[in-house]
CSV table of C-alpha atoms and ligand atoms in Angstrom, one decimal:
chain,number,residue,atom,x,y,z
C,1,MET,CA,-30.1,-38.9,-14.2
C,2,ALA,CA,-30.9,-35.2,-14.1
C,3,VAL,CA,-34.2,-34.8,-15.7
C,4,LEU,CA,-35.6,-31.3,-16.5
C,5,PRO,CA,-38.6,-30.4,-14.3
C,6,ASP,CA,-41.8,-31.3,-16.2
C,7,ASP,CA,-43.0,-27.8,-16.5
C,8,LEU,CA,-39.7,-26.6,-18.0
C,9,SER,CA,-39.6,-29.6,-20.4
C,10,ALA,CA,-43.2,-29.0,-21.6
C,11,ALA,CA,-42.6,-25.3,-22.1
C,12,LEU,CA,-39.4,-26.0,-24.0
C,13,ASP,CA,-41.1,-28.4,-26.4
C,14,ASP,CA,-43.8,-25.7,-27.1
C,15,GLU,CA,-41.1,-23.2,-27.9
C,16,LEU,CA,-39.1,-25.5,-30.1
C,17,ALA,CA,-42.2,-26.5,-32.1
C,18,LYS,CA,-42.2,-22.9,-33.4
C,19,HIS,CA,-39.0,-23.5,-35.4
C,20,HIS,CA,-38.2,-25.7,-38.4
C,21,LEU,CA,-36.1,-28.6,-37.4
C,22,HIS,CA,-33.5,-27.9,-40.1
C,23,ARG,CA,-33.0,-24.3,-38.9
C,24,LEU,CA,-32.6,-25.5,-35.4
C,25,THR,CA,-30.1,-28.1,-36.6
C,26,GLN,CA,-28.1,-25.4,-38.5
C,27,ALA,CA,-28.0,-23.2,-35.5
C,28,PHE,CA,-27.1,-26.1,-33.3
C,29,ASP,CA,-24.1,-26.9,-35.5
C,30,ARG,CA,-23.0,-23.3,-35.5
C,31,LEU,CA,-23.3,-23.0,-31.7
C,32,SER,CA,-21.5,-26.3,-31.1
C,33,ALA,CA,-18.6,-25.2,-33.3
C,34,ARG,CA,-18.4,-21.9,-31.5
C,35,TYR,CA,-18.5,-23.3,-28.0
C,36,ARG,CA,-15.9,-25.9,-29.0
C,37,GLN,CA,-13.6,-23.0,-30.1
C,38,GLY,CA,-13.8,-22.0,-26.4
C,39,ASP,CA,-12.3,-18.4,-26.6
C,40,ALA,CA,-13.9,-15.2,-25.3
C,41,ALA,CA,-16.7,-13.7,-27.4
C,42,THR,CA,-16.3,-10.3,-29.0
C,43,SER,CA,-20.1,-10.2,-29.8
C,44,PRO,CA,-23.0,-12.1,-28.4
C,45,ILE,CA,-22.8,-15.8,-29.6
C,46,LEU,CA,-26.6,-16.1,-29.4
C,47,ALA,CA,-27.2,-13.8,-32.4
C,48,SER,CA,-30.8,-14.7,-33.5
C,49,GLU,CA,-34.1,-16.1,-32.2
C,50,VAL,CA,-33.3,-19.5,-33.7
C,51,ASP,CA,-29.9,-19.5,-32.0
C,52,VAL,CA,-31.6,-18.8,-28.7
C,53,ALA,CA,-34.1,-21.6,-29.4
C,54,ALA,CA,-31.3,-24.0,-30.4
C,55,TYR,CA,-29.4,-23.1,-27.2
C,56,ALA,CA,-32.4,-23.7,-25.1
C,57,GLY,CA,-33.1,-27.0,-26.8
C,58,TYR,CA,-29.8,-28.5,-26.8
C,59,ARG,CA,-27.6,-26.8,-24.1
C,60,MET,CA,-30.1,-25.7,-21.5
C,61,PRO,CA,-30.9,-29.3,-20.4
C,62,ALA,CA,-27.2,-29.9,-20.0
C,63,THR,CA,-26.3,-26.7,-18.2
C,64,TYR,CA,-29.4,-27.2,-16.0
C,65,ALA,CA,-28.1,-30.7,-15.1
C,66,ALA,CA,-24.6,-29.4,-14.3
C,67,VAL,CA,-25.8,-26.5,-12.2
C,68,HIS,CA,-28.4,-28.7,-10.4
C,69,ALA,CA,-25.6,-31.1,-9.5
C,70,VAL,CA,-23.4,-28.3,-8.3
C,71,LEU,CA,-26.1,-26.6,-6.2
C,72,ALA,CA,-27.4,-29.9,-4.7
C,73,GLU,CA,-23.8,-30.7,-3.6
C,74,ALA,CA,-23.4,-27.2,-2.1
C,75,ALA,CA,-26.8,-27.6,-0.3
C,76,SER,CA,-25.7,-30.9,1.2
C,77,ARG,CA,-22.5,-29.2,2.6
C,78,ALA,CA,-24.3,-26.2,4.0
C,79,PRO,CA,-27.5,-27.3,5.6
C,80,GLY,CA,-27.9,-23.9,7.4
C,81,PHE,CA,-27.7,-22.0,4.1
C,82,GLU,CA,-31.2,-21.3,2.9
C,83,PRO,CA,-31.0,-18.6,0.2
C,84,ARG,CA,-34.0,-16.4,-0.3
C,85,THR,CA,-32.5,-14.4,-3.1
C,86,GLN,CA,-30.5,-15.3,-6.2
C,87,VAL,CA,-29.0,-13.2,-9.0
C,88,ASP,CA,-28.0,-15.3,-12.1
C,89,VAL,CA,-25.4,-13.4,-14.1
C,90,GLY,CA,-25.2,-14.1,-17.9
C,91,GLY,CA,-28.3,-16.2,-17.2
C,92,GLY,CA,-29.2,-17.0,-20.8
C,93,THR,CA,-32.6,-18.7,-20.8
C,94,GLY,CA,-32.5,-19.2,-17.0
C,95,ALA,CA,-31.2,-22.7,-16.4
C,96,ALA,CA,-29.5,-21.7,-13.1
C,97,VAL,CA,-32.7,-20.2,-11.7
C,98,TRP,CA,-34.7,-23.3,-12.4
C,99,ALA,CA,-31.9,-25.4,-10.8
C,100,ALA,CA,-31.6,-23.2,-7.7
C,101,ALA,CA,-35.4,-23.2,-7.2
C,102,GLU,CA,-35.4,-27.0,-7.4
C,103,VAL,CA,-32.6,-27.3,-4.8
C,104,TRP,CA,-33.7,-24.7,-2.4
C,105,PRO,CA,-37.4,-24.3,-1.6
C,106,SER,CA,-36.4,-21.3,0.5
C,107,LEU,CA,-35.8,-19.2,-2.7
C,108,GLU,CA,-38.3,-16.4,-3.0
C,109,LYS,CA,-36.8,-13.8,-5.4
C,110,CYS,CA,-34.6,-14.5,-8.4
C,111,ALA,CA,-33.2,-12.1,-11.0
C,112,VAL,CA,-31.5,-13.0,-14.3
C,113,VAL,CA,-29.1,-10.5,-15.8
C,114,GLU,CA,-28.5,-11.2,-19.5
C,115,GLN,CA,-27.3,-9.2,-22.5
C,116,VAL,CA,-29.3,-10.9,-25.3
C,117,ALA,CA,-32.9,-9.7,-25.5
C,118,GLY,CA,-34.0,-12.9,-27.3
C,119,ALA,CA,-32.6,-15.1,-24.5
C,120,ILE,CA,-34.5,-12.9,-22.0
C,121,GLY,CA,-37.7,-13.3,-24.1
C,122,LEU,CA,-37.5,-17.0,-24.3
C,123,GLY,CA,-36.4,-17.4,-20.7
C,124,LYS,CA,-39.4,-15.4,-19.6
C,125,ARG,CA,-41.8,-17.5,-21.7
C,126,LEU,CA,-40.4,-20.7,-20.3
C,127,ALA,CA,-40.7,-19.3,-16.8
C,128,ALA,CA,-44.2,-18.0,-17.2
C,129,GLY,CA,-45.9,-21.3,-16.4
C,130,ALA,CA,-43.3,-22.5,-13.8
C,131,ARG,CA,-44.8,-24.2,-10.7
C,132,LYS,CA,-42.1,-22.7,-8.5
C,133,PRO,CA,-43.1,-19.1,-7.6
C,134,ALA,CA,-39.4,-18.0,-7.5
C,135,VAL,CA,-39.0,-19.0,-11.2
C,136,ARG,CA,-42.4,-17.8,-12.3
C,137,GLY,CA,-41.8,-14.4,-10.6
C,138,ALA,CA,-38.2,-14.0,-11.7
C,139,GLU,CA,-37.1,-10.6,-12.7
C,140,TRP,CA,-35.3,-10.5,-16.1
C,141,ARG,CA,-32.9,-7.6,-16.5
C,142,ARG,CA,-31.2,-6.8,-19.8
C,143,GLY,CA,-27.7,-5.9,-18.9
C,144,LEU,CA,-24.0,-6.6,-19.2
C,145,VAL,CA,-21.6,-8.3,-16.9
C,146,ASP,CA,-20.2,-5.1,-15.7
C,147,PRO,CA,-17.9,-4.7,-12.7
C,148,ALA,CA,-18.4,-0.9,-12.9
C,149,ALA,CA,-22.2,-1.4,-12.2
C,150,PRO,CA,-23.5,-2.0,-8.7
C,151,ALA,CA,-22.5,-5.5,-7.6
C,152,PRO,CA,-25.2,-8.2,-7.6
C,153,GLU,CA,-26.7,-8.3,-4.2
C,154,ALA,CA,-28.2,-11.7,-3.2
C,155,ASP,CA,-27.8,-14.7,-0.9
C,156,LEU,CA,-26.7,-16.7,-4.0
C,157,VAL,CA,-25.0,-15.3,-7.1
C,158,THR,CA,-24.6,-17.8,-10.0
C,159,LEU,CA,-22.3,-17.5,-13.1
C,160,SER,CA,-22.9,-20.6,-15.2
C,161,TYR,CA,-21.0,-21.2,-18.4
C,162,VAL,CA,-20.2,-17.5,-18.8
C,163,LEU,CA,-16.7,-16.8,-17.5
C,164,GLY,CA,-15.1,-18.3,-20.6
C,165,GLU,CA,-17.1,-15.9,-22.9
C,166,LEU,CA,-15.6,-12.9,-21.1
C,167,PRO,CA,-12.3,-11.4,-22.0
C,168,GLU,CA,-9.5,-12.9,-19.9
C,169,ALA,CA,-8.4,-9.5,-18.7
C,170,ASP,CA,-11.9,-8.8,-17.2
C,171,ARG,CA,-12.3,-12.1,-15.3
C,172,GLU,CA,-10.6,-11.1,-12.1
C,173,ASP,CA,-12.7,-7.9,-11.8
C,174,VAL,CA,-15.9,-9.9,-12.6
C,175,VAL,CA,-15.2,-12.5,-9.8
C,176,ARG,CA,-14.5,-9.7,-7.3
C,177,TRP,CA,-17.7,-8.0,-8.4
C,178,LEU,CA,-19.7,-11.2,-8.1
C,179,ALA,CA,-18.5,-11.8,-4.6
C,180,ALA,CA,-18.8,-8.2,-3.3
C,181,LYS,CA,-22.4,-8.5,-2.0
C,182,ALA,CA,-23.1,-12.2,-2.3
C,183,GLY,CA,-23.7,-14.6,0.5
C,184,ALA,CA,-22.4,-17.4,-1.7
C,185,VAL,CA,-21.1,-17.5,-5.3
C,186,ALA,CA,-21.3,-20.5,-7.6
C,187,VAL,CA,-19.1,-20.5,-10.7
C,188,VAL,CA,-19.7,-23.3,-13.2
C,189,GLU,CA,-17.7,-23.8,-16.4
C,190,PRO,CA,-17.3,-26.6,-19.0
C,191,GLY,CA,-15.3,-29.5,-17.7
C,192,THR,CA,-12.4,-28.9,-20.0
C,193,PRO,CA,-8.8,-28.1,-18.9
C,194,ALA,CA,-9.4,-24.5,-19.8
C,195,GLY,CA,-12.7,-24.4,-17.9
C,196,TYR,CA,-11.0,-25.9,-14.9
C,197,GLU,CA,-8.2,-23.3,-15.0
C,198,ARG,CA,-10.7,-20.5,-15.0
C,199,VAL,CA,-12.5,-22.1,-12.0
C,200,ARG,CA,-9.2,-22.6,-10.3
C,201,ALA,CA,-8.3,-18.9,-10.6
C,202,ALA,CA,-11.8,-17.9,-9.5
C,203,ARG,CA,-11.6,-20.2,-6.5
C,204,ALA,CA,-8.2,-18.8,-5.4
C,205,GLN,CA,-9.6,-15.3,-5.7
C,206,LEU,CA,-12.8,-16.1,-3.7
C,207,ILE,CA,-10.7,-17.5,-0.9
C,208,GLY,CA,-8.5,-14.5,-1.0
C,209,LEU,CA,-11.7,-12.3,-0.6
C,210,GLY,CA,-12.5,-14.2,2.6
C,211,LEU,CA,-15.1,-16.7,1.3
C,212,GLN,CA,-14.8,-20.4,2.2
C,213,VAL,CA,-15.1,-23.2,-0.3
C,214,VAL,CA,-18.4,-25.1,0.1
C,215,ALA,CA,-17.7,-27.5,-2.8
C,216,PRO,CA,-16.1,-29.4,-4.4
C,217,CYS,CA,-12.8,-28.9,-2.5
C,218,PRO,CA,-12.4,-30.4,1.0
C,219,HIS,CA,-10.1,-27.5,2.0
C,220,ASP,CA,-9.3,-23.8,1.3
C,221,GLY,CA,-5.7,-24.5,0.6
C,222,GLU,CA,-4.0,-24.3,-2.8
C,223,CYS,CA,-5.5,-26.7,-5.4
C,224,PRO,CA,-3.0,-29.6,-5.5
C,225,ILE,CA,-3.6,-30.3,-9.2
C,226,THR,CA,-0.8,-29.2,-11.5
C,227,PRO,CA,-2.4,-27.3,-14.4
C,228,GLY,CA,-1.6,-28.8,-17.7
C,229,LYS,CA,-1.1,-32.2,-16.2
C,230,ASP,CA,-4.7,-32.9,-15.0
C,231,TRP,CA,-7.9,-31.0,-14.4
C,232,CYS,CA,-10.6,-31.2,-11.8
C,233,HIS,CA,-14.0,-31.9,-13.3
C,234,PHE,CA,-17.2,-33.8,-12.8
C,235,ALA,CA,-20.1,-35.1,-14.8
C,236,ALA,CA,-23.9,-35.1,-14.7
C,237,ARG,CA,-25.9,-37.6,-16.7
C,238,LEU,CA,-29.0,-36.5,-18.4
C,239,PRO,CA,-31.4,-38.0,-20.9
C,240,ARG,CA,-31.0,-36.9,-24.5
C,241,SER,CA,-33.1,-33.9,-25.0
C,242,ASN,CA,-36.3,-34.1,-27.1
C,243,LEU,CA,-34.5,-31.9,-29.6
C,244,HIS,CA,-31.6,-34.3,-29.9
C,245,ARG,CA,-34.0,-37.1,-30.5
C,246,ARG,CA,-35.8,-35.2,-33.2
C,247,MET,CA,-32.5,-34.4,-34.8
C,248,LYS,CA,-31.7,-38.1,-34.6
C,249,THR,CA,-28.1,-37.2,-33.7
C,250,ALA,CA,-28.2,-39.3,-30.6
C,251,THR,CA,-26.7,-42.8,-30.6
C,252,LEU,CA,-27.2,-43.2,-26.8
C,253,GLY,CA,-30.3,-42.4,-24.7
C,254,PHE,CA,-28.2,-40.2,-22.4
C,255,GLU,CA,-25.3,-37.8,-22.4
C,256,ASP,CA,-22.8,-36.9,-19.7
C,257,GLU,CA,-22.3,-33.2,-19.2
C,258,LYS,CA,-18.8,-32.5,-17.9
C,259,PHE,CA,-18.3,-29.4,-15.8
C,260,ALA,CA,-15.8,-27.7,-13.4
C,261,TYR,CA,-17.1,-25.6,-10.5
C,262,VAL,CA,-16.6,-23.9,-7.3
C,263,VAL,CA,-19.2,-22.8,-4.7
C,264,ALA,CA,-17.8,-20.5,-2.0
C,265,GLY,CA,-19.7,-18.8,0.8
C,266,ARG,CA,-19.5,-16.4,3.7
C,267,PHE,CA,-20.2,-19.1,6.2
C,268,THR,CA,-18.4,-22.3,7.4
C,269,PRO,CA,-19.5,-25.3,5.4
C,270,SER,CA,-19.4,-28.9,6.6
C,271,ARG,CA,-16.9,-30.3,4.1
C,272,PRO,CA,-16.1,-34.0,3.6
C,273,ASP,CA,-12.4,-34.8,4.3
C,274,ALA,CA,-12.0,-36.0,0.7
C,275,ARG,CA,-13.6,-35.7,-2.7
C,276,ILE,CA,-13.7,-38.5,-5.2
C,277,ILE,CA,-12.2,-37.0,-8.4
C,278,ARG,CA,-12.5,-39.9,-10.9
C,279,HIS,CA,-14.9,-42.8,-11.5
C,280,PRO,CA,-14.2,-45.3,-8.7
C,281,LYS,CA,-12.7,-48.5,-10.1
C,282,LYS,CA,-14.8,-51.3,-8.7
C,283,HIS,CA,-13.0,-54.6,-8.7
C,284,LYS,CA,-14.0,-57.9,-7.2
C,285,GLY,CA,-13.6,-57.6,-3.5
C,286,TRP,CA,-12.1,-54.1,-3.6
C,287,VAL,CA,-12.6,-50.5,-4.8
C,288,ALA,CA,-9.9,-48.0,-5.9
C,289,LEU,CA,-10.6,-44.4,-5.2
C,290,ASP,CA,-8.8,-41.3,-6.6
C,291,LEU,CA,-9.2,-38.6,-3.9
C,292,CYS,CA,-8.5,-35.0,-3.3
C,293,THR,CA,-8.0,-34.9,0.5
C,294,ALA,CA,-8.1,-32.1,3.0
C,295,GLU,CA,-4.9,-33.3,4.7
C,296,ASP,CA,-2.7,-35.0,2.1
C,297,GLY,CA,-3.5,-33.5,-1.3
C,298,LEU,CA,-4.1,-35.9,-4.1
C,299,GLU,CA,-4.2,-39.6,-3.4
C,300,SER,CA,-4.7,-41.9,-6.3
C,301,GLY,CA,-5.8,-45.6,-6.2
C,302,VAL,CA,-6.7,-45.7,-2.5
C,303,ALA,CA,-7.8,-49.3,-2.0
C,304,VAL,CA,-10.8,-50.1,0.1
C,305,SER,CA,-11.2,-53.9,0.5
C,306,LYS,CA,-14.0,-56.2,1.4
C,307,LYS,CA,-12.2,-56.8,4.8
C,308,GLN,CA,-13.1,-53.2,5.7
C,309,GLY,CA,-16.8,-54.1,5.9
C,310,PRO,CA,-19.0,-51.0,6.1
C,311,ARG,CA,-16.3,-48.8,4.4
C,312,TYR,CA,-16.2,-51.3,1.5
C,313,ARG,CA,-20.0,-51.3,1.2
C,314,ALA,CA,-19.9,-47.5,1.2
C,315,ALA,CA,-17.1,-47.5,-1.4
C,316,ARG,CA,-19.2,-49.7,-3.7
C,317,ASP,CA,-22.0,-47.1,-3.6
C,318,VAL,CA,-20.0,-43.9,-4.2
C,319,GLU,CA,-19.6,-42.1,-7.5
C,320,TRP,CA,-17.3,-39.7,-9.1
C,321,GLY,CA,-17.9,-36.3,-7.4
C,322,ASP,CA,-19.1,-37.6,-4.1
C,323,GLY,CA,-17.5,-36.8,-0.8
C,324,TRP,CA,-15.5,-39.5,1.1
C,325,SER,CA,-14.4,-39.9,4.7
C,326,THR,CA,-10.8,-41.0,5.0
C,327,THR,CA,-11.2,-42.3,8.5
S,401,LIG,C1,-23.2,-20.3,-22.6
S,401,LIG,S1,-24.5,-19.2,-22.2
S,401,LIG,C2,-24.9,-19.7,-20.5
S,401,LIG,C3,-26.3,-19.3,-20.2
S,401,LIG,C4,-26.8,-19.9,-18.9
S,401,LIG,N1,-26.0,-19.2,-17.8
S,401,LIG,C5,-26.7,-21.3,-18.8
S,401,LIG,O1,-26.0,-21.9,-17.9
S,401,LIG,O2,-27.4,-22.0,-19.5
S,401,LIG,C6,-23.6,-17.7,-21.8
S,401,LIG,C7,-24.5,-16.6,-21.6
S,401,LIG,O3,-23.8,-15.5,-21.1
S,401,LIG,C8,-24.3,-14.3,-21.7
S,401,LIG,N2,-23.2,-13.3,-21.7
S,401,LIG,C9,-21.9,-13.5,-22.2
S,401,LIG,N3,-21.2,-12.4,-22.0
S,401,LIG,C10,-22.0,-11.5,-21.4
S,401,LIG,C11,-21.9,-10.1,-20.9
S,401,LIG,N4,-20.7,-9.5,-21.1
S,401,LIG,N5,-22.9,-9.6,-20.3
S,401,LIG,C12,-24.1,-10.2,-20.1
S,401,LIG,N6,-24.3,-11.5,-20.6
S,401,LIG,C13,-23.3,-12.1,-21.2
S,401,LIG,C14,-24.6,-14.8,-23.1
S,401,LIG,O4,-25.4,-13.8,-23.8
S,401,LIG,C15,-25.2,-16.1,-22.8
S,401,LIG,O5,-26.6,-16.0,-22.6
């Protein structure tokens, strides 16, 4: 379960307590409907202070969980990559900075670029009491995602839940701009077919620009999934936020945030030879795995039986999103 760091969770509660619950609920409903719509934004979606608070209360824990899962997987595939600097583009209230600082103790200097002043204000207040110096000392820049501006220059550049808000015609330029001066780029999108297709295009572009995929793909070849037929996505489980509990909308004590992602870097990662792309089906005496493999593309229902001893025990422990060795 991806739990928010205590210092973030406490700061968030203090901020949410400044707003009436019914106003947060109204903003929550409006934002949910807008995000479900899924098309590019012609004006900032976070249009008021209460929108920003509702975003932080109900989306930030989920985007934090997704980005944390993404960066933790990337870190496990790139043990020599120890970023000191991060630029988080379209950073909102700063979820990706908190996640990166949690994954990489090496981080010293973070910057968040964001268009909405209210999101910057709230992000700064949340970060003010952070235990991690990289979060506490983050620089917050009001600015646009703008390929005509100097490219973000950092060991790690993150773009989390932003690509889909940008006009389709701009996305290619934005990805080129993100990668221009980055040691590694992480792009995270909602785990929908449309989110996957944006990630798929970004991935192909990053490879074309000379970066290597760190995760999730076990190879730099063409994605073997046929768009429209399936989509590559993963899930991070998180406890229902305090705001959800106050709103009493939650029936379960947790939610699963679905996301699609790519992390690519200017270094050679240590990739697994396959990635588990669905929940493993655990039967009595055998496990069935759906894999994306480095050598043979997609393989569905790969059976690992009890007779295989240690491989079977490993298969019983793996989860959707984990790497897998085919030999
Ligand atoms: C869904 S939120 C994601 C926020 C944060 N990255 C996260 O993962 O929680 C999208 C953010 O991108 C920002 N954004 C969208 N288009 C932008 C643009 N053209 N320039 C700067 N920020 C932009 C929005 O204002 C918003 O804060």
